[in-house]
Short mmCIF file of C-alpha atoms in Angstrom, two decimals:
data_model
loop_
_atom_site.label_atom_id
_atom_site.label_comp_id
_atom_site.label_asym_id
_atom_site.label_seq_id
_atom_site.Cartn_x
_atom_site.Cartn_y
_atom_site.Cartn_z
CA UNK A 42 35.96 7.75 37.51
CA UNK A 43 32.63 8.85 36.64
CA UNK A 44 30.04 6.79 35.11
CA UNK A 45 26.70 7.65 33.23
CA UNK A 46 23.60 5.71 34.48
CA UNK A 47 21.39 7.63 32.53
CA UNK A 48 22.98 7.15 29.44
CA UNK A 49 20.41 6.82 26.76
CA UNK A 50 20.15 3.55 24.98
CA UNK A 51 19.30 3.27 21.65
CA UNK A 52 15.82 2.68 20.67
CA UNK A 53 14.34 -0.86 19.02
CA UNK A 54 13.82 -1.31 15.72
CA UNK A 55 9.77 -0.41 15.24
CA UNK A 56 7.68 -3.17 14.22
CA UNK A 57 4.36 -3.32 12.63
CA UNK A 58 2.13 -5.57 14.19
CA UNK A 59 1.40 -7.46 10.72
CA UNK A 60 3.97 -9.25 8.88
CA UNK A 61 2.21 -9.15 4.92
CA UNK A 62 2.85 -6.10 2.64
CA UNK A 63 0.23 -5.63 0.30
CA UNK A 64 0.80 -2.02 -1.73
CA UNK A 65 4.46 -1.55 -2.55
CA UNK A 66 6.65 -0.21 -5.63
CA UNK A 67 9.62 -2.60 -4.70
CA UNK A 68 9.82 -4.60 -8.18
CA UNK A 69 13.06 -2.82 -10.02
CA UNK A 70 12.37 -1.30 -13.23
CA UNK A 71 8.70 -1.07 -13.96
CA UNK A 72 7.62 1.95 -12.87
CA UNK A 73 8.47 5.19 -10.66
CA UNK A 74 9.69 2.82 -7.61
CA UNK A 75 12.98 0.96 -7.16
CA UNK A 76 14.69 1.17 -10.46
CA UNK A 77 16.83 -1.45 -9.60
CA UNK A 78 17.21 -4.77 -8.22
CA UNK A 79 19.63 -3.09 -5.79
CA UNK A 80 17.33 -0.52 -4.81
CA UNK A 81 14.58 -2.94 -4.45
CA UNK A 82 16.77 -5.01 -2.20
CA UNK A 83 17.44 -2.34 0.25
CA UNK A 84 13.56 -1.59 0.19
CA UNK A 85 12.66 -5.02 0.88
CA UNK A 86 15.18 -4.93 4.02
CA UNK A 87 14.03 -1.79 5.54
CA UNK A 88 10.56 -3.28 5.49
CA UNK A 89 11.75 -6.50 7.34
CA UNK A 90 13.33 -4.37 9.98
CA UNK A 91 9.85 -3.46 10.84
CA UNK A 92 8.80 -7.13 10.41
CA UNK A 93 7.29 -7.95 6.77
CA UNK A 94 8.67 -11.21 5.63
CA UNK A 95 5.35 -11.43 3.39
CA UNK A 96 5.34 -8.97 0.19
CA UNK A 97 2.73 -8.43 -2.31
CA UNK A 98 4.29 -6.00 -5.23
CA UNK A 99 2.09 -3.70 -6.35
CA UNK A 100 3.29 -1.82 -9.27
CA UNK A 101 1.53 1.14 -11.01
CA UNK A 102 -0.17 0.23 -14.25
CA UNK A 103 -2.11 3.48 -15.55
CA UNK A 104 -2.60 4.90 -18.88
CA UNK A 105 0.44 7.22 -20.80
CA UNK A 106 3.07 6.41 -18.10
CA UNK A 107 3.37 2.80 -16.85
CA UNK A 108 1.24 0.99 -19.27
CA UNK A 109 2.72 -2.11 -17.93
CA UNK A 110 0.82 -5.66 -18.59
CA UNK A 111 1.38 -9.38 -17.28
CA UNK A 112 4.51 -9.56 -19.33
CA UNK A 113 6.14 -6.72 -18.24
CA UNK A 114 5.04 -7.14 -14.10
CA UNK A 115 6.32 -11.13 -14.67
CA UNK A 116 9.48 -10.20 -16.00
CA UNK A 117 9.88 -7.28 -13.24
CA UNK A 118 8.69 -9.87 -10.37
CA UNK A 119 11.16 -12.30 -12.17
CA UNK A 120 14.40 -10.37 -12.32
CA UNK A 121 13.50 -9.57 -8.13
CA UNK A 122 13.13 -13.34 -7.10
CA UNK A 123 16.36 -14.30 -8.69
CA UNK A 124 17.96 -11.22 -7.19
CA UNK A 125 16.23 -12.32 -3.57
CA UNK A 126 17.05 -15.89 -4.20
CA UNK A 127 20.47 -15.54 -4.78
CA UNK A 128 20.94 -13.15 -1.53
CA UNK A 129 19.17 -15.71 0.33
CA UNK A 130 16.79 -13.09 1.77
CA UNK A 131 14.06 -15.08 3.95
CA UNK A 132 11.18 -13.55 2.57
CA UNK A 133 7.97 -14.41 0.32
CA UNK A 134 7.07 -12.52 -2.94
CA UNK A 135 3.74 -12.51 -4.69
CA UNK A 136 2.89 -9.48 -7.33
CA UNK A 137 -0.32 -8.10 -8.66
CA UNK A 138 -0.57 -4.35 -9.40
CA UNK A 139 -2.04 -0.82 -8.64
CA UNK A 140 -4.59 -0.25 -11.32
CA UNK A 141 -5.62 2.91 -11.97
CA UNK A 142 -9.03 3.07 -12.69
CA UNK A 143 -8.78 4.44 -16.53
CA UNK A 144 -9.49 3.35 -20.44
CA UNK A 145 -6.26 1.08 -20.19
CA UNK A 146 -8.01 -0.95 -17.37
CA UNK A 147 -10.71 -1.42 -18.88
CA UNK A 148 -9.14 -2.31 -21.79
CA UNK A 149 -7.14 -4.98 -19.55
CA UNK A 150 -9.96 -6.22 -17.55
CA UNK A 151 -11.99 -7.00 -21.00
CA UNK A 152 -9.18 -9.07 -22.75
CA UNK A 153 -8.36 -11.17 -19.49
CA UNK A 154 -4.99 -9.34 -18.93
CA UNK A 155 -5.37 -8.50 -14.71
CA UNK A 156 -2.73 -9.97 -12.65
CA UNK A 157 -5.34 -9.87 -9.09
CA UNK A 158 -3.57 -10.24 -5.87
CA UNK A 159 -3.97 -13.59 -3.79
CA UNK A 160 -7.42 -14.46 -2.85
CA UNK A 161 -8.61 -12.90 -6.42
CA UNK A 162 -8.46 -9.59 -4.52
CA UNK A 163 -7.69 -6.50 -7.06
CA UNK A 164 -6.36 -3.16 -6.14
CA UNK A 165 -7.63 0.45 -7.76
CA UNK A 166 -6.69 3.86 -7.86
CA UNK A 167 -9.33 6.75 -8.12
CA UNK A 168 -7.68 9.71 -10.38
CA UNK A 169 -6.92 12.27 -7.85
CA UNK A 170 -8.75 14.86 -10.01
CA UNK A 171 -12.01 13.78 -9.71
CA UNK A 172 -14.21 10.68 -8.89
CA UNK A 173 -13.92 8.32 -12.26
CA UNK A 174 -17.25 8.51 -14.21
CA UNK A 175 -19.15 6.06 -13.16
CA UNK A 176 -17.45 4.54 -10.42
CA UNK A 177 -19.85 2.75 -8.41
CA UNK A 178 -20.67 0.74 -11.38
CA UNK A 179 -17.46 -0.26 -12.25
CA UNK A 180 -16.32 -1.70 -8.59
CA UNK A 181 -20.07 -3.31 -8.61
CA UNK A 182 -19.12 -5.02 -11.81
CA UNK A 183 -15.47 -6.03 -10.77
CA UNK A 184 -17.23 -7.63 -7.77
CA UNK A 185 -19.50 -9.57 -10.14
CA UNK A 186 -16.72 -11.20 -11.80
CA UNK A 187 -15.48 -12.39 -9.08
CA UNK A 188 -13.04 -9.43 -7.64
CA UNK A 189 -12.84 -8.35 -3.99
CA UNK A 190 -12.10 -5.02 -4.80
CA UNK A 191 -9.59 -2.95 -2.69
CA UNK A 192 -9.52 0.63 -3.23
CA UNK A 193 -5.96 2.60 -2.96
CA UNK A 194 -5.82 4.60 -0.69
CA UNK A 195 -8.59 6.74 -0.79
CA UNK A 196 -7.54 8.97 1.81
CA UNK A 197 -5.45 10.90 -0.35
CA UNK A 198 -8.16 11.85 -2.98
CA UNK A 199 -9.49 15.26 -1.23
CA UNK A 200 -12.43 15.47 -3.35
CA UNK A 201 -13.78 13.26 -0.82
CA UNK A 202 -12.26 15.53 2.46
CA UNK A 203 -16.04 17.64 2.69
CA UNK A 204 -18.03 14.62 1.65
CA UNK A 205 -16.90 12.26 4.26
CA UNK A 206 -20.45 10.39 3.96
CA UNK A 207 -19.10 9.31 0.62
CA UNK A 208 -16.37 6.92 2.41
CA UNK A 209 -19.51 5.09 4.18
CA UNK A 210 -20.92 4.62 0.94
CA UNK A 211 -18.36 3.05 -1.13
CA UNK A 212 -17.07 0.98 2.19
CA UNK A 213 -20.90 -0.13 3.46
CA UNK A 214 -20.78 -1.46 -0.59
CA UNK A 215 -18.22 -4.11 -0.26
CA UNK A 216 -15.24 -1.99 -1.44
CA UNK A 217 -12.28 -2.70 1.30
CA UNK A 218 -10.17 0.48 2.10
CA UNK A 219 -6.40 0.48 2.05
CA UNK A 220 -4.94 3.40 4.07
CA UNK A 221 -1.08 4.54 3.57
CA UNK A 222 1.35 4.13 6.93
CA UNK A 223 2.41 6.87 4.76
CA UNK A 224 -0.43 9.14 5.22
CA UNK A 225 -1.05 8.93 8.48
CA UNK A 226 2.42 9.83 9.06
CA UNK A 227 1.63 13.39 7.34
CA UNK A 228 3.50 12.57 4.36
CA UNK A 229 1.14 13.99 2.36
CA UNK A 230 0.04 16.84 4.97
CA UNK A 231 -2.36 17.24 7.50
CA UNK A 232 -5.38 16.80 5.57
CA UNK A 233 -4.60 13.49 4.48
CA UNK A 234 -3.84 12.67 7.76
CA UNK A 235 -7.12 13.69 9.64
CA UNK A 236 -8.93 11.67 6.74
CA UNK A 237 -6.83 8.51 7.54
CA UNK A 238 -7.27 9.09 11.18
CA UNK A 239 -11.02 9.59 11.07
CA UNK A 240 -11.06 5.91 8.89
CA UNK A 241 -9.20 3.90 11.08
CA UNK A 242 -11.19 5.73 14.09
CA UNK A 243 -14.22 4.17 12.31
CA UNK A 244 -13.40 0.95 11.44
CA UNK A 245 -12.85 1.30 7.81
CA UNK A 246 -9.36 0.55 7.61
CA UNK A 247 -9.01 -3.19 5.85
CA UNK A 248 -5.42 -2.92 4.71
CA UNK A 249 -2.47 -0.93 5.72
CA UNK A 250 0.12 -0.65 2.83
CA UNK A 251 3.34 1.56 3.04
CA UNK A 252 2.99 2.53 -0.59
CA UNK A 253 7.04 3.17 -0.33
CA UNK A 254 8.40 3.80 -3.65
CA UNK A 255 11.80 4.98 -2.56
CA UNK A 256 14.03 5.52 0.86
CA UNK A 257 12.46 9.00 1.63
CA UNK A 258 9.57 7.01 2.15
CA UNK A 259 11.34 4.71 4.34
CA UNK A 260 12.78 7.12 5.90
CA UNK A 261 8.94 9.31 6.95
CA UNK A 262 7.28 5.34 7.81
CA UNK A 263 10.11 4.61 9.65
CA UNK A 264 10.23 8.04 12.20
CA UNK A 265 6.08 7.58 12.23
CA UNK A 266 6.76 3.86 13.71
CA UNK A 267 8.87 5.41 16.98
CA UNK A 268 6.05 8.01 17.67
CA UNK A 269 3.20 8.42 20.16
CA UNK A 270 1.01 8.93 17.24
CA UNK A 271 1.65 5.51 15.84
CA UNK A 272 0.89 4.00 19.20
CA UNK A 273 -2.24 5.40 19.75
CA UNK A 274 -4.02 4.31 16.62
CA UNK A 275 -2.81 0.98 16.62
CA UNK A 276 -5.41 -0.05 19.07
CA UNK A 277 -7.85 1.25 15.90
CA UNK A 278 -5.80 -0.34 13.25
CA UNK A 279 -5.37 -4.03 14.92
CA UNK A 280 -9.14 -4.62 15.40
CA UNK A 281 -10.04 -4.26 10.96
CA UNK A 282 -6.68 -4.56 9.14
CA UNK A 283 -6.28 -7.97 7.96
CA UNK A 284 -3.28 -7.71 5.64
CA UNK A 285 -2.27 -11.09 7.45
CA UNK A 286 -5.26 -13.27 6.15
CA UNK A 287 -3.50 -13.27 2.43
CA UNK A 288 -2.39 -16.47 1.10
CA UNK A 289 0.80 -17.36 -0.96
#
């Protein structure tokens, strides 16, 4: 009888080298992420198979499409703890949301309805047009009231890809970046990429968030996470990203 000592055996489960998940569209029902409690219970355990235990749920709240408010993300964030209690799924929740930088923000922001993340941090999303009008005002002001702003992946907006200069501005400001696992897995293409390369490269990565919104997502992160290219930038990544210093 013959026997194979080369047999290949299969590979580990990837981990992350963080355990806190802070830009997610895992609460069911709120916008274009899990739609239901079952979807966002098979989200939340392909994340722990990389390690998170720790989620922050960060779902979209923009003008015309998800104009959601603190009732709707409370009854989303609700309807997922039950769900998560009841499975007995050893994990923590906490929600805020991705606000997109528009006239429904500032609507929001003026009559006291932002849900910030722990820590009074807030997460915003450039249009990926163009710049918003006035910008560097509005995260100065945010920071005056007391916000430590984080700004959405700004990787992905390319009318910053020939001004890279512009990243050093906004980031030497006080703005905190938070890059997509996504993007620098290509997801988005190549461009994206080299831009989320060249941050983390140059210490301007603050958060990494997987920004997965459904299992083709999962699916991209998770084939990233078993690849040389993962394991050379985490050397970059582990000396700025401080997704673990959130409290809840």
């Amino acid at each position: 009888m013959l026997f194979n000592f080369f047999k290949s055996k299969p590979s580990a489960e990837p981990k992350l080298f963080y355990n806190t998940e802070v830009h997610c569209h895992i609460m069911p029902g709120v916008d274009h992420g899990a739609k239901t409690t079952d979807d966002a219970l098979q989200l939340i355990d392909a994340h722990r198979k990389w390690g998170i235990d720790r989620f922050i749920l960060t779902s979209h709240v923009t003008e015309d499409t998800f104009e959601n408010n603190p009732q709707t993300l409370a009854e989303g964030f609700d309807r997922l703890t039950s769900a998560v209690k009841q499975t007995e799924r050893p994990v923590s929740l906490a929600y805020s949301a991705e606000y997109r930088i528009d006239p429904l923000f500032m609507s929001q922001l003026e009559n006291g309805q932002i849900v910030a993340m722990p820590g009074n941090h807030l997460l915003v999303e450039n249009s990926y047009i163009q710049e918003p009008i006035g910008l560097d005002h509005v995260l100065f002001d945010l920071k005056v009231k007391g916000y430590k702003v984080i700004m959405a992946h700004p990787e992905r907006f390319p009318y910053y890809h020939d001004t890279m200069s512009r990243y050093e501005e906004l980031h030497s400001a006080g703005n905190l970046f938070q890059i997509n696992l996504l993007s620098l897995a290509g997801f988005f293409g190549k461009d994206v990429k080299k831009v989320a390369e060249w941050l983390a490269k140059n210490g301007m990565v603050d958060f990494l968030g997987s920004d997965v919104h459904h299992m083709r997502h999962v699916a991209a992160i998770d084939e990233y996470l078993r690849s040389s290219d993962y394991r050379k930038m985490v050397p970059h990544l582990e000396k700025t990203v401080k997704n673990d210093t959130f409290e809840f």
